[in-house]
């Protein structure tokens, strides 16, 4: 039988099967080449791989480094705890310092008040049994303190160079203002 004696449908099917065989053959060749290449790479990898003695040494070194890392982590945690404690102590000391400074400022103000009273020559005769001056006495003390402070400021102003230099000008102005 020749190709001309085969009916058309069978001949088309035969042509399709031949084409598929060529495709499958090409795919088989490609896969065989890939398999050979992979086997070659595997041989190279196993040939270049370290032997078990070297592998054990590397594993031992890795284990010792892991132990050192664990020790370093423990030290880090201990140091972090110490830093946290130091920060808490610092904060409490700052709060105590603030309280001490406030108390110091109050005592300084009380000392200044006492110095003003002493410099004014005032004796606390009108003091209530509780140790506080009466309201009238307190107003009097405040007025005396203010007067003493103003007198000191006026005296300081009169001692300045500019006050002494302008003294003749003030005298002339007073004489000119009189009728």
Short mmCIF file of the C-alpha atoms (twelve columns), coordinates in Angstrom:
data_MODEL
# 
_entry.id   MODEL 
# 
loop_
_atom_site.group_PDB 
_atom_site.id 
_atom_site.type_symbol 
_atom_site.label_atom_id 
_atom_site.label_alt_id 
_atom_site.label_comp_id 
_atom_site.label_asym_id 
_atom_site.label_seq_id 
_atom_site.Cartn_x 
_atom_site.Cartn_y 
_atom_site.Cartn_z 
_atom_site.pdbx_PDB_model_num 
ATOM 1   C CA . UNK A 1   0.000  0.000   0.000   1 
ATOM 2   C CA . UNK A 2   1.185  3.388   -0.866  1 
ATOM 3   C CA . UNK A 3   0.236  6.739   0.541   1 
ATOM 4   C CA . UNK A 4   -2.235 7.249   -2.305  1 
ATOM 5   C CA . UNK A 5   -4.223 4.137   -1.439  1 
ATOM 6   C CA . UNK A 6   -4.875 5.359   2.182   1 
ATOM 7   C CA . UNK A 7   -8.098 7.294   2.688   1 
ATOM 8   C CA . UNK A 8   -7.778 11.027  3.456   1 
ATOM 9   C CA . UNK A 9   -8.916 10.890  7.072   1 
ATOM 10  C CA . UNK A 10  -6.494 8.150   7.964   1 
ATOM 11  C CA . UNK A 11  -3.714 9.923   6.094   1 
ATOM 12  C CA . UNK A 12  -4.389 13.126  8.107   1 
ATOM 13  C CA . UNK A 13  -4.307 11.141  11.329  1 
ATOM 14  C CA . UNK A 14  -1.030 9.531   10.308  1 
ATOM 15  C CA . UNK A 15  0.506  12.909  9.534   1 
ATOM 16  C CA . UNK A 16  -0.633 14.243  12.912  1 
ATOM 17  C CA . UNK A 17  0.868  11.230  14.721  1 
ATOM 18  C CA . UNK A 18  4.184  11.675  12.903  1 
ATOM 19  C CA . UNK A 19  4.274  15.323  13.921  1 
ATOM 20  C CA . UNK A 20  3.542  14.409  17.536  1 
ATOM 21  C CA . UNK A 21  6.291  11.794  17.448  1 
ATOM 22  C CA . UNK A 22  8.768  14.431  16.304  1 
ATOM 23  C CA . UNK A 23  7.665  16.791  19.112  1 
ATOM 24  C CA . UNK A 24  7.903  14.004  21.703  1 
ATOM 25  C CA . UNK A 25  11.313 12.971  20.404  1 
ATOM 26  C CA . UNK A 26  12.575 16.544  20.639  1 
ATOM 27  C CA . UNK A 27  11.186 16.846  24.193  1 
ATOM 28  C CA . UNK A 28  12.808 13.500  25.107  1 
ATOM 29  C CA . UNK A 29  16.170 14.728  23.812  1 
ATOM 30  C CA . UNK A 30  15.847 17.985  25.755  1 
ATOM 31  C CA . UNK A 31  14.992 16.145  28.981  1 
ATOM 32  C CA . UNK A 32  17.895 13.694  28.481  1 
ATOM 33  C CA . UNK A 33  20.286 16.633  28.068  1 
ATOM 34  C CA . UNK A 34  18.888 18.298  31.193  1 
ATOM 35  C CA . UNK A 35  19.244 15.055  33.143  1 
ATOM 36  C CA . UNK A 36  22.859 14.684  32.048  1 
ATOM 37  C CA . UNK A 37  23.559 18.305  33.033  1 
ATOM 38  C CA . UNK A 38  21.943 17.815  36.454  1 
ATOM 39  C CA . UNK A 39  23.925 14.607  37.070  1 
ATOM 40  C CA . UNK A 40  27.105 16.471  36.155  1 
ATOM 41  C CA . UNK A 41  26.265 19.307  38.596  1 
ATOM 42  C CA . UNK A 42  25.493 16.755  41.310  1 
ATOM 43  C CA . UNK A 43  28.860 15.060  40.809  1 
ATOM 44  C CA . UNK A 44  30.621 18.434  41.012  1 
ATOM 45  C CA . UNK A 45  28.717 19.378  44.150  1 
ATOM 46  C CA . UNK A 46  29.489 16.133  45.929  1 
ATOM 47  C CA . UNK A 47  33.125 16.298  44.842  1 
ATOM 48  C CA . UNK A 48  33.556 19.840  46.175  1 
ATOM 49  C CA . UNK A 49  31.555 19.235  49.389  1 
ATOM 50  C CA . UNK A 50  33.688 19.089  52.553  1 
ATOM 51  C CA . UNK A 51  34.168 15.743  54.119  1 
ATOM 52  C CA . UNK A 52  32.414 14.797  57.346  1 
ATOM 53  C CA . UNK A 53  35.412 15.762  59.518  1 
ATOM 54  C CA . UNK A 54  35.334 19.316  58.256  1 
ATOM 55  C CA . UNK A 55  31.570 19.389  58.650  1 
ATOM 56  C CA . UNK A 56  31.850 18.317  62.287  1 
ATOM 57  C CA . UNK A 57  34.431 21.046  62.944  1 
ATOM 58  C CA . UNK A 58  32.168 23.645  61.351  1 
ATOM 59  C CA . UNK A 59  29.206 22.407  63.424  1 
ATOM 60  C CA . UNK A 60  31.282 22.564  66.608  1 
ATOM 61  C CA . UNK A 61  32.418 26.112  65.807  1 
ATOM 62  C CA . UNK A 62  28.826 27.086  65.090  1 
ATOM 63  C CA . UNK A 63  27.695 25.623  68.426  1 
ATOM 64  C CA . UNK A 64  30.393 27.537  70.346  1 
ATOM 65  C CA . UNK A 65  29.431 30.759  68.601  1 
ATOM 66  C CA . UNK A 66  25.785 30.112  69.500  1 
ATOM 67  C CA . UNK A 67  26.793 29.667  73.156  1 
ATOM 68  C CA . UNK A 68  28.736 32.953  73.049  1 
ATOM 69  C CA . UNK A 69  25.689 34.635  71.529  1 
ATOM 70  C CA . UNK A 70  23.470 33.300  74.324  1 
ATOM 71  C CA . UNK A 71  25.923 34.579  76.964  1 
ATOM 72  C CA . UNK A 72  26.028 37.985  75.252  1 
ATOM 73  C CA . UNK A 73  22.225 38.103  75.188  1 
ATOM 74  C CA . UNK A 74  22.100 37.342  78.919  1 
ATOM 75  C CA . UNK A 75  24.649 40.103  79.622  1 
ATOM 76  C CA . UNK A 76  22.620 42.498  77.492  1 
ATOM 77  C CA . UNK A 77  19.463 41.743  79.458  1 
ATOM 78  C CA . UNK A 78  21.301 42.262  82.746  1 
ATOM 79  C CA . UNK A 79  22.716 45.587  81.541  1 
ATOM 80  C CA . UNK A 80  19.290 46.714  80.333  1 
ATOM 81  C CA . UNK A 81  17.868 45.961  83.787  1 
ATOM 82  C CA . UNK A 82  20.679 47.950  85.430  1 
ATOM 83  C CA . UNK A 83  20.094 50.893  83.078  1 
ATOM 84  C CA . UNK A 84  16.376 50.832  83.858  1 
ATOM 85  C CA . UNK A 85  17.124 50.843  87.595  1 
ATOM 86  C CA . UNK A 86  19.593 53.719  87.144  1 
ATOM 87  C CA . UNK A 87  16.964 55.722  85.229  1 
ATOM 88  C CA . UNK A 88  14.426 55.156  88.010  1 
ATOM 89  C CA . UNK A 89  16.924 56.253  90.654  1 
ATOM 90  C CA . UNK A 90  17.827 59.325  88.577  1 
ATOM 91  C CA . UNK A 91  14.151 60.285  88.269  1 
ATOM 92  C CA . UNK A 92  13.527 59.908  92.002  1 
ATOM 93  C CA . UNK A 93  16.653 61.954  92.788  1 
ATOM 94  C CA . UNK A 94  15.515 64.672  90.383  1 
ATOM 95  C CA . UNK A 95  12.140 64.825  92.140  1 
ATOM 96  C CA . UNK A 96  13.871 65.058  95.527  1 
ATOM 97  C CA . UNK A 97  16.192 67.781  94.196  1 
ATOM 98  C CA . UNK A 98  13.201 69.761  92.943  1 
ATOM 99  C CA . UNK A 99  11.566 69.522  96.372  1 
ATOM 100 C CA . UNK A 100 14.793 70.623  98.071  1 
ATOM 101 C CA . UNK A 101 15.169 73.595  95.724  1 
ATOM 102 C CA . UNK A 102 11.592 74.701  96.369  1 
ATOM 103 C CA . UNK A 103 12.185 74.506  100.111 1 
ATOM 104 C CA . UNK A 104 15.482 76.406  99.735  1 
ATOM 105 C CA . UNK A 105 13.716 79.171  97.781  1 
ATOM 106 C CA . UNK A 106 11.022 79.476  100.470 1 
ATOM 107 C CA . UNK A 107 13.690 79.709  103.169 1 
ATOM 108 C CA . UNK A 108 15.592 82.358  101.203 1 
ATOM 109 C CA . UNK A 109 12.439 84.443  100.875 1 
ATOM 110 C CA . UNK A 110 11.784 84.094  104.594 1 
ATOM 111 C CA . UNK A 111 15.384 85.137  105.305 1 
ATOM 112 C CA . UNK A 112 15.057 88.190  103.058 1 
ATOM 113 C CA . UNK A 113 11.823 89.158  104.789 1 
ATOM 114 C CA . UNK A 114 13.515 88.825  108.163 1 
ATOM 115 C CA . UNK A 115 16.504 90.906  107.001 1 
ATOM 116 C CA . UNK A 116 14.145 93.642  105.780 1 
ATOM 117 C CA . UNK A 117 12.345 93.670  109.100 1 
ATOM 118 C CA . UNK A 118 15.644 93.801  110.999 1 
ATOM 119 C CA . UNK A 119 17.038 96.536  108.753 1 
ATOM 120 C CA . UNK A 120 13.884 98.592  109.284 1 
ATOM 121 C CA . UNK A 121 14.341 98.199  113.051 1 
ATOM 122 C CA . UNK A 122 10.844 96.799  113.616 1 
ATOM 123 C CA . UNK A 123 10.122 94.649  116.648 1 
ATOM 124 C CA . UNK A 124 7.203  92.240  116.437 1 
ATOM 125 C CA . UNK A 125 5.077  93.356  119.369 1 
ATOM 126 C CA . UNK A 126 1.730  92.559  117.822 1 
ATOM 127 C CA . UNK A 127 2.136  88.840  117.350 1 
ATOM 128 C CA . UNK A 128 -0.794 86.487  117.783 1 
ATOM 129 C CA . UNK A 129 -0.467 83.404  120.017 1 
ATOM 130 C CA . UNK A 130 -0.205 81.221  116.906 1 
ATOM 131 C CA . UNK A 131 3.082  82.977  116.069 1 
ATOM 132 C CA . UNK A 132 1.688  85.031  113.189 1 
ATOM 133 C CA . UNK A 133 1.398  88.834  113.288 1 
ATOM 134 C CA . UNK A 134 -2.090 90.340  113.396 1 
ATOM 135 C CA . UNK A 135 -3.610 91.733  110.191 1 
ATOM 136 C CA . UNK A 136 -2.865 95.362  111.176 1 
ATOM 137 C CA . UNK A 137 0.626  94.461  112.208 1 
ATOM 138 C CA . UNK A 138 1.142  92.564  108.941 1 
ATOM 139 C CA . UNK A 139 0.025  95.593  106.885 1 
ATOM 140 C CA . UNK A 140 2.317  97.801  108.922 1 
ATOM 141 C CA . UNK A 141 5.256  95.418  108.387 1 
ATOM 142 C CA . UNK A 142 4.572  95.298  104.661 1 
ATOM 143 C CA . UNK A 143 4.378  99.085  104.439 1 
ATOM 144 C CA . UNK A 144 7.606  99.478  106.422 1 
ATOM 145 C CA . UNK A 145 9.319  96.871  104.264 1 
ATOM 146 C CA . UNK A 146 8.193  98.657  101.095 1 
ATOM 147 C CA . UNK A 147 9.303  102.042 102.469 1 
ATOM 148 C CA . UNK A 148 12.715 100.663 103.421 1 
ATOM 149 C CA . UNK A 149 13.133 99.100  99.995  1 
ATOM 150 C CA . UNK A 150 12.178 102.332 98.218  1 
ATOM 151 C CA . UNK A 151 14.546 104.328 100.450 1 
ATOM 152 C CA . UNK A 152 17.404 101.990 99.515  1 
ATOM 153 C CA . UNK A 153 16.589 102.317 95.825  1 
ATOM 154 C CA . UNK A 154 16.432 106.128 96.059  1 
ATOM 155 C CA . UNK A 155 19.721 106.214 97.935  1 
ATOM 156 C CA . UNK A 156 21.318 103.965 95.303  1 
ATOM 157 C CA . UNK A 157 20.012 106.218 92.526  1 
ATOM 158 C CA . UNK A 158 21.418 109.318 94.220  1 
ATOM 159 C CA . UNK A 159 24.834 107.686 94.468  1 
ATOM 160 C CA . UNK A 160 25.059 107.038 90.717  1 
ATOM 161 C CA . UNK A 161 27.373 109.107 88.538  1 
ATOM 162 C CA . UNK A 162 24.549 110.240 86.278  1 
ATOM 163 C CA . UNK A 163 22.567 111.646 89.259  1 
ATOM 164 C CA . UNK A 164 25.589 113.595 90.460  1 
ATOM 165 C CA . UNK A 165 26.401 114.878 86.960  1 
ATOM 166 C CA . UNK A 166 22.846 116.094 86.330  1 
ATOM 167 C CA . UNK A 167 22.494 117.760 89.762  1 
ATOM 168 C CA . UNK A 168 23.389 121.260 88.430  1 
ATOM 169 C CA . UNK A 169 20.777 120.894 85.681  1 
ATOM 170 C CA . UNK A 170 18.078 120.093 88.223  1 
ATOM 171 C CA . UNK A 171 19.018 123.150 90.255  1 
ATOM 172 C CA . UNK A 172 18.746 125.366 87.156  1 
ATOM 173 C CA . UNK A 173 15.356 123.859 86.261  1 
ATOM 174 C CA . UNK A 174 14.007 124.517 89.766  1 
ATOM 175 C CA . UNK A 175 15.113 128.156 89.571  1 
ATOM 176 C CA . UNK A 176 13.516 128.595 86.130  1 
ATOM 177 C CA . UNK A 177 10.161 127.100 87.238  1 
ATOM 178 C CA . UNK A 178 9.786  129.612 90.104  1 
ATOM 179 C CA . UNK A 179 7.964  132.870 89.288  1 
# 
